[in-house]
Amino acid sequence: MRADFYDRPVLEVAQALIGCVVTHGGASGVIVETEAYHDSEPACHAFVGLTPRTETLFGPPGRAYVYLSYGVHALLNAVCESRGIGAAVLIRALEPLAGVELMAARRGVKPDQRRALCSGPGKLTQALDVTLAHNRSDLRLGPVVISERPARFSDPVVQRDRRIGISKAVDLPWRFCLAGSAFLSAPVRDPAPVS
DNA sequence: CATGGGATTGACT
DNA sequence: GTCAATCCCATGC
């Protein structure tokens, strides 16, 4: 991934990440669903300002922001925009690419259930063994690595929709999905035009 | 398909 | 100390 890939508006990055590959723990998958978060809107953790928790979000772009949701699930985000701006892209679903057996074992499902491996932000971190310890790590250097689109996903058709699982700023169309993918966390409900 | 349990973190009082 | 939080899954209708 280019060094300045994440140093631009978070909505651009959220769209550009569709089709890219996440690799960790002997497994990998193609990003098919993302959401953008920005400190200007209340659904973003950084909305409250700079605290120990949000320090990663306000830090340099290209790092992982990993936090615990509902006391149960680690959720993986890519920090975007310049230092001092709190913005990140939540990785919500992957199409499994490699290490399917390993992912299935970690998830406690059968390997033929490929759609159940990474179809949700908590599922994919479990499948790839991404944990809170990866918070602040560099997404180019690893251990969690995001890399360029494979040829098969070089020019993805992307759909916009409203974000999922939030209670604030619910109307912003800041969810991005690979059109027609069978590996989304939920269907596209309310398509909005892609700018 | 609707509901509710699980069980940790950080912000704020 | 309290409470809300970028969720997943088992259960029961």
PDB file of N, CA, C and O in Angstrom, chain A residues 40-88:
ATOM      1  N   SER A  40     -16.104  14.595  13.390  1.00  0.00           N
ATOM      2  CA  SER A  40     -17.128  15.633  13.237  1.00  0.00           C
ATOM      3  C   SER A  40     -18.537  15.095  13.471  1.00  0.00           C
ATOM      4  O   SER A  40     -19.488  15.874  13.510  1.00  0.00           O
ATOM      5  N   GLU A  41     -18.677  13.768  13.631  1.00  0.00           N
ATOM      6  CA  GLU A  41     -20.029  13.211  13.809  1.00  0.00           C
ATOM      7  C   GLU A  41     -20.051  12.275  15.027  1.00  0.00           C
ATOM      8  O   GLU A  41     -19.055  11.617  15.333  1.00  0.00           O
ATOM      9  N   PRO A  42     -21.188  12.232  15.746  1.00  0.00           N
ATOM     10  CA  PRO A  42     -21.212  11.640  17.083  1.00  0.00           C
ATOM     11  C   PRO A  42     -21.104  10.120  17.145  1.00  0.00           C
ATOM     12  O   PRO A  42     -20.903   9.575  18.228  1.00  0.00           O
ATOM     13  N   ALA A  43     -21.212   9.428  16.019  1.00  0.00           N
ATOM     14  CA  ALA A  43     -21.049   7.973  16.074  1.00  0.00           C
ATOM     15  C   ALA A  43     -19.584   7.580  16.212  1.00  0.00           C
ATOM     16  O   ALA A  43     -19.274   6.443  16.548  1.00  0.00           O
ATOM     17  N   CYS A  44     -18.699   8.533  15.949  1.00  0.00           N
ATOM     18  CA  CYS A  44     -17.254   8.256  16.005  1.00  0.00           C
ATOM     19  C   CYS A  44     -16.752   8.392  17.433  1.00  0.00           C
ATOM     20  O   CYS A  44     -17.104   9.333  18.141  1.00  0.00           O
ATOM     21  N   HIS A  45     -15.939   7.437  17.876  1.00  0.00           N
ATOM     22  CA  HIS A  45     -15.374   7.518  19.219  1.00  0.00           C
ATOM     23  C   HIS A  45     -14.618   8.827  19.433  1.00  0.00           C
ATOM     24  O   HIS A  45     -14.599   9.361  20.540  1.00  0.00           O
ATOM     25  N   ALA A  46     -14.000   9.338  18.372  1.00  0.00           N
ATOM     26  CA  ALA A  46     -13.183  10.558  18.477  1.00  0.00           C
ATOM     27  C   ALA A  46     -14.029  11.815  18.660  1.00  0.00           C
ATOM     28  O   ALA A  46     -13.487  12.893  18.895  1.00  0.00           O
ATOM     29  N   PHE A  47     -15.339  11.688  18.555  1.00  0.00           N
ATOM     30  CA  PHE A  47     -16.229  12.845  18.720  1.00  0.00           C
ATOM     31  C   PHE A  47     -16.033  13.505  20.074  1.00  0.00           C
ATOM     32  O   PHE A  47     -16.190  14.715  20.216  1.00  0.00           O
ATOM     33  N   VAL A  48     -15.678  12.718  21.111  1.00  0.00           N
ATOM     34  CA  VAL A  48     -15.514  13.245  22.463  1.00  0.00           C
ATOM     35  C   VAL A  48     -14.196  13.998  22.639  1.00  0.00           C
ATOM     36  O   VAL A  48     -13.980  14.598  23.688  1.00  0.00           O
ATOM     37  N   GLY A  49     -13.357  13.972  21.618  1.00  0.00           N
ATOM     38  CA  GLY A  49     -12.080  14.654  21.723  1.00  0.00           C
ATOM     39  C   GLY A  49     -10.949  13.707  22.072  1.00  0.00           C
ATOM     40  O   GLY A  49     -11.115  12.485  22.070  1.00  0.00           O
ATOM     41  N   LEU A  50      -9.794  14.283  22.376  1.00  0.00           N
ATOM     42  CA  LEU A  50      -8.600  13.488  22.645  1.00  0.00           C
ATOM     43  C   LEU A  50      -8.622  12.940  24.058  1.00  0.00           C
ATOM     44  O   LEU A  50      -8.598  13.690  25.029  1.00  0.00           O
ATOM     45  N   THR A  51      -8.688  11.629  24.182  1.00  0.00           N
ATOM     46  CA  THR A  51      -8.627  10.933  25.464  1.00  0.00           C
ATOM     47  C   THR A  51      -7.647   9.772  25.276  1.00  0.00           C
ATOM     48  O   THR A  51      -7.239   9.494  24.154  1.00  0.00           O
ATOM     49  N   PRO A  52      -7.306   9.073  26.359  1.00  0.00           N
ATOM     50  CA  PRO A  52      -6.413   7.917  26.178  1.00  0.00           C
ATOM     51  C   PRO A  52      -6.956   6.909  25.159  1.00  0.00           C
ATOM     52  O   PRO A  52      -6.207   6.343  24.375  1.00  0.00           O
ATOM     53  N   ARG A  53      -8.262   6.738  25.160  1.00  0.00           N
ATOM     54  CA  ARG A  53      -8.850   5.781  24.238  1.00  0.00           C
ATOM     55  C   ARG A  53      -8.720   6.240  22.785  1.00  0.00           C
ATOM     56  O   ARG A  53      -8.462   5.445  21.896  1.00  0.00           O
ATOM     57  N   THR A  54      -8.960   7.530  22.532  1.00  0.00           N
ATOM     58  CA  THR A  54      -9.013   8.021  21.146  1.00  0.00           C
ATOM     59  C   THR A  54      -7.664   8.490  20.615  1.00  0.00           C
ATOM     60  O   THR A  54      -7.579   8.970  19.492  1.00  0.00           O
ATOM     61  N   GLU A  55      -6.646   8.336  21.431  1.00  0.00           N
ATOM     62  CA  GLU A  55      -5.311   8.785  21.022  1.00  0.00           C
ATOM     63  C   GLU A  55      -4.893   8.185  19.677  1.00  0.00           C
ATOM     64  O   GLU A  55      -4.329   8.865  18.822  1.00  0.00           O
ATOM     65  N   THR A  56      -5.181   6.898  19.502  1.00  0.00           N
ATOM     66  CA  THR A  56      -4.821   6.244  18.238  1.00  0.00           C
ATOM     67  C   THR A  56      -5.517   6.902  17.057  1.00  0.00           C
ATOM     68  O   THR A  56      -4.919   7.110  15.997  1.00  0.00           O
ATOM     69  N   LEU A  57      -6.796   7.242  17.241  1.00  0.00           N
ATOM     70  CA  LEU A  57      -7.579   7.830  16.144  1.00  0.00           C
ATOM     71  C   LEU A  57      -7.022   9.173  15.701  1.00  0.00           C
ATOM     72  O   LEU A  57      -7.102   9.528  14.523  1.00  0.00           O
ATOM     73  N   PHE A  58      -6.487   9.935  16.663  1.00  0.00           N
ATOM     74  CA  PHE A  58      -5.942  11.256  16.341  1.00  0.00           C
ATOM     75  C   PHE A  58      -4.481  11.173  15.906  1.00  0.00           C
ATOM     76  O   PHE A  58      -3.889  12.181  15.550  1.00  0.00           O
ATOM     77  N   GLY A  59      -3.915   9.985  15.965  1.00  0.00           N
ATOM     78  CA  GLY A  59      -2.507   9.808  15.623  1.00  0.00           C
ATOM     79  C   GLY A  59      -2.287   9.701  14.132  1.00  0.00           C
ATOM     80  O   GLY A  59      -3.172  10.032  13.335  1.00  0.00           O
ATOM     81  N   PRO A  60      -1.101   9.247  13.741  1.00  0.00           N
ATOM     82  CA  PRO A  60      -0.751   9.198  12.320  1.00  0.00           C
ATOM     83  C   PRO A  60      -1.607   8.205  11.544  1.00  0.00           C
ATOM     84  O   PRO A  60      -2.015   7.182  12.086  1.00  0.00           O
ATOM     85  N   PRO A  61      -1.900   8.513  10.276  1.00  0.00           N
ATOM     86  CA  PRO A  61      -2.690   7.607   9.439  1.00  0.00           C
ATOM     87  C   PRO A  61      -1.920   6.326   9.122  1.00  0.00           C
ATOM     88  O   PRO A  61      -0.690   6.291   9.191  1.00  0.00           O
ATOM     89  N   GLY A  62      -2.689   5.276   8.797  1.00  0.00           N
ATOM     90  CA  GLY A  62      -2.066   4.015   8.418  1.00  0.00           C
ATOM     91  C   GLY A  62      -1.827   3.067   9.577  1.00  0.00           C
ATOM     92  O   GLY A  62      -1.232   2.013   9.410  1.00  0.00           O
ATOM     93  N   ARG A  63      -2.295   3.437  10.766  1.00  0.00           N
ATOM     94  CA  ARG A  63      -2.202   2.546  11.919  1.00  0.00           C
ATOM     95  C   ARG A  63      -3.525   1.826  12.116  1.00  0.00           C
ATOM     96  O   ARG A  63      -4.559   2.267  11.630  1.00  0.00           O
ATOM     97  N   ALA A  64      -3.463   0.727  12.877  1.00  0.00           N
ATOM     98  CA  ALA A  64      -4.683   0.011  13.254  1.00  0.00           C
ATOM     99  C   ALA A  64      -5.261   0.642  14.516  1.00  0.00           C
ATOM    100  O   ALA A  64      -4.532   0.939  15.452  1.00  0.00           O
ATOM    101  N   TYR A  65      -6.556   0.862  14.533  1.00  0.00           N
ATOM    102  CA  TYR A  65      -7.277   1.200  15.765  1.00  0.00           C
ATOM    103  C   TYR A  65      -8.143  -0.006  16.089  1.00  0.00           C
ATOM    104  O   TYR A  65      -9.076  -0.319  15.352  1.00  0.00           O
ATOM    105  N   VAL A  66      -7.787  -0.715  17.155  1.00  0.00           N
ATOM    106  CA  VAL A  66      -8.539  -1.902  17.567  1.00  0.00           C
ATOM    107  C   VAL A  66      -9.118  -1.636  18.945  1.00  0.00           C
ATOM    108  O   VAL A  66      -8.408  -1.248  19.863  1.00  0.00           O
ATOM    109  N   TYR A  67     -10.416  -1.831  19.086  1.00  0.00           N
ATOM    110  CA  TYR A  67     -11.050  -1.611  20.384  1.00  0.00           C
ATOM    111  C   TYR A  67     -12.048  -2.728  20.631  1.00  0.00           C
ATOM    112  O   TYR A  67     -12.412  -3.483  19.733  1.00  0.00           O
ATOM    113  N   LEU A  68     -12.467  -2.829  21.893  1.00  0.00           N
ATOM    114  CA  LEU A  68     -13.367  -3.903  22.294  1.00  0.00           C
ATOM    115  C   LEU A  68     -14.805  -3.416  22.276  1.00  0.00           C
ATOM    116  O   LEU A  68     -15.137  -2.414  22.903  1.00  0.00           O
ATOM    117  N   SER A  69     -15.647  -4.132  21.569  1.00  0.00           N
ATOM    118  CA  SER A  69     -17.050  -3.752  21.461  1.00  0.00           C
ATOM    119  C   SER A  69     -17.905  -4.629  22.373  1.00  0.00           C
ATOM    120  O   SER A  69     -17.793  -5.851  22.346  1.00  0.00           O
ATOM    121  N   TYR A  70     -18.743  -4.029  23.150  1.00  0.00           N
ATOM    122  CA  TYR A  70     -19.668  -4.727  24.035  1.00  0.00           C
ATOM    123  C   TYR A  70     -18.956  -5.737  24.921  1.00  0.00           C
ATOM    124  O   TYR A  70     -19.520  -6.774  25.262  1.00  0.00           O
ATOM    125  N   GLY A  71     -17.706  -5.454  25.245  1.00  0.00           N
ATOM    126  CA  GLY A  71     -16.972  -6.336  26.130  1.00  0.00           C
ATOM    127  C   GLY A  71     -16.648  -7.689  25.562  1.00  0.00           C
ATOM    128  O   GLY A  71     -16.183  -8.579  26.271  1.00  0.00           O
ATOM    129  N   VAL A  72     -16.892  -7.894  24.280  1.00  0.00           N
ATOM    130  CA  VAL A  72     -16.771  -9.214  23.699  1.00  0.00           C
ATOM    131  C   VAL A  72     -15.890  -9.253  22.443  1.00  0.00           C
ATOM    132  O   VAL A  72     -15.020 -10.107  22.327  1.00  0.00           O
ATOM    133  N   HIS A  73     -16.100  -8.326  21.526  1.00  0.00           N
ATOM    134  CA  HIS A  73     -15.472  -8.427  20.206  1.00  0.00           C
ATOM    135  C   HIS A  73     -14.430  -7.341  19.963  1.00  0.00           C
ATOM    136  O   HIS A  73     -14.684  -6.169  20.235  1.00  0.00           O
ATOM    137  N   ALA A  74     -13.283  -7.732  19.430  1.00  0.00           N
ATOM    138  CA  ALA A  74     -12.297  -6.762  18.965  1.00  0.00           C
ATOM    139  C   ALA A  74     -12.702  -6.311  17.563  1.00  0.00           C
ATOM    140  O   ALA A  74     -13.019  -7.146  16.707  1.00  0.00           O
ATOM    141  N   LEU A  75     -12.715  -5.009  17.326  1.00  0.00           N
ATOM    142  CA  LEU A  75     -13.076  -4.479  16.007  1.00  0.00           C
ATOM    143  C   LEU A  75     -11.886  -3.739  15.407  1.00  0.00           C
ATOM    144  O   LEU A  75     -11.231  -2.935  16.081  1.00  0.00           O
ATOM    145  N   LEU A  76     -11.636  -4.022  14.117  1.00  0.00           N
ATOM    146  CA  LEU A  76     -10.446  -3.505  13.432  1.00  0.00           C
ATOM    147  C   LEU A  76     -10.781  -2.298  12.561  1.00  0.00           C
ATOM    148  O   LEU A  76     -11.681  -2.359  11.721  1.00  0.00           O
ATOM    149  N   ASN A  77     -10.046  -1.221  12.786  1.00  0.00           N
ATOM    150  CA  ASN A  77     -10.194  -0.003  11.983  1.00  0.00           C
ATOM    151  C   ASN A  77      -8.841   0.416  11.434  1.00  0.00           C
ATOM    152  O   ASN A  77      -7.808   0.135  12.025  1.00  0.00           O
ATOM    153  N   ALA A  78      -8.875   1.164  10.314  1.00  0.00           N
ATOM    154  CA  ALA A  78      -7.665   1.767   9.756  1.00  0.00           C
ATOM    155  C   ALA A  78      -7.735   3.275   9.971  1.00  0.00           C
ATOM    156  O   ALA A  78      -8.666   3.941   9.498  1.00  0.00           O
ATOM    157  N   VAL A  79      -6.765   3.821  10.703  1.00  0.00           N
ATOM    158  CA  VAL A  79      -6.746   5.258  11.001  1.00  0.00           C
ATOM    159  C   VAL A  79      -6.448   6.050   9.728  1.00  0.00           C
ATOM    160  O   VAL A  79      -5.547   5.679   8.960  1.00  0.00           O
ATOM    161  N   CYS A  80      -7.219   7.125   9.505  1.00  0.00           N
ATOM    162  CA  CYS A  80      -7.093   7.926   8.292  1.00  0.00           C
ATOM    163  C   CYS A  80      -6.881   9.402   8.618  1.00  0.00           C
ATOM    164  O   CYS A  80      -7.034   9.818   9.754  1.00  0.00           O
ATOM    165  N   GLU A  81      -6.564  10.148   7.571  1.00  0.00           N
ATOM    166  CA  GLU A  81      -6.382  11.604   7.632  1.00  0.00           C
ATOM    167  C   GLU A  81      -5.190  11.952   8.523  1.00  0.00           C
ATOM    168  O   GLU A  81      -4.594  11.109   9.170  1.00  0.00           O
ATOM    169  N   SER A  82      -4.850  13.247   8.515  1.00  0.00           N
ATOM    170  CA  SER A  82      -3.612  13.679   9.163  1.00  0.00           C
ATOM    171  C   SER A  82      -3.699  13.596  10.680  1.00  0.00           C
ATOM    172  O   SER A  82      -4.789  13.517  11.250  1.00  0.00           O
ATOM    173  N   ARG A  83      -2.552  13.649  11.317  1.00  0.00           N
ATOM    174  CA  ARG A  83      -2.491  13.758  12.783  1.00  0.00           C
ATOM    175  C   ARG A  83      -3.351  14.921  13.241  1.00  0.00           C
ATOM    176  O   ARG A  83      -3.363  15.972  12.609  1.00  0.00           O
ATOM    177  N   GLY A  84      -4.045  14.714  14.335  1.00  0.00           N
ATOM    178  CA  GLY A  84      -4.891  15.787  14.858  1.00  0.00           C
ATOM    179  C   GLY A  84      -6.330  15.687  14.394  1.00  0.00           C
ATOM    180  O   GLY A  84      -7.202  16.361  14.928  1.00  0.00           O
ATOM    181  N   ILE A  85      -6.579  14.861  13.386  1.00  0.00           N
ATOM    182  CA  ILE A  85      -7.942  14.584  12.936  1.00  0.00           C
ATOM    183  C   ILE A  85      -8.268  13.156  13.318  1.00  0.00           C
ATOM    184  O   ILE A  85      -7.509  12.239  13.007  1.00  0.00           O
ATOM    185  N   GLY A  86      -9.413  12.966  14.002  1.00  0.00           N
ATOM    186  CA  GLY A  86      -9.807  11.631  14.455  1.00  0.00           C
ATOM    187  C   GLY A  86     -10.709  10.979  13.430  1.00  0.00           C
ATOM    188  O   GLY A  86     -11.893  11.281  13.359  1.00  0.00           O
ATOM    189  N   ALA A  87     -10.163  10.080  12.645  1.00  0.00           N
ATOM    190  CA  ALA A  87     -10.952   9.447  11.583  1.00  0.00           C
ATOM    191  C   ALA A  87     -10.430   8.043  11.329  1.00  0.00           C
ATOM    192  O   ALA A  87      -9.230   7.795  11.432  1.00  0.00           O
ATOM    193  N   ALA A  88     -11.348   7.133  10.999  1.00  0.00           N
ATOM    194  CA  ALA A  88     -10.934   5.753  10.748  1.00  0.00           C
ATOM    195  C   ALA A  88     -11.973   5.025   9.915  1.00  0.00           C
ATOM    196  O   ALA A  88     -13.143   5.418   9.867  1.00  0.00           O
TER     197      ALA A  88
END
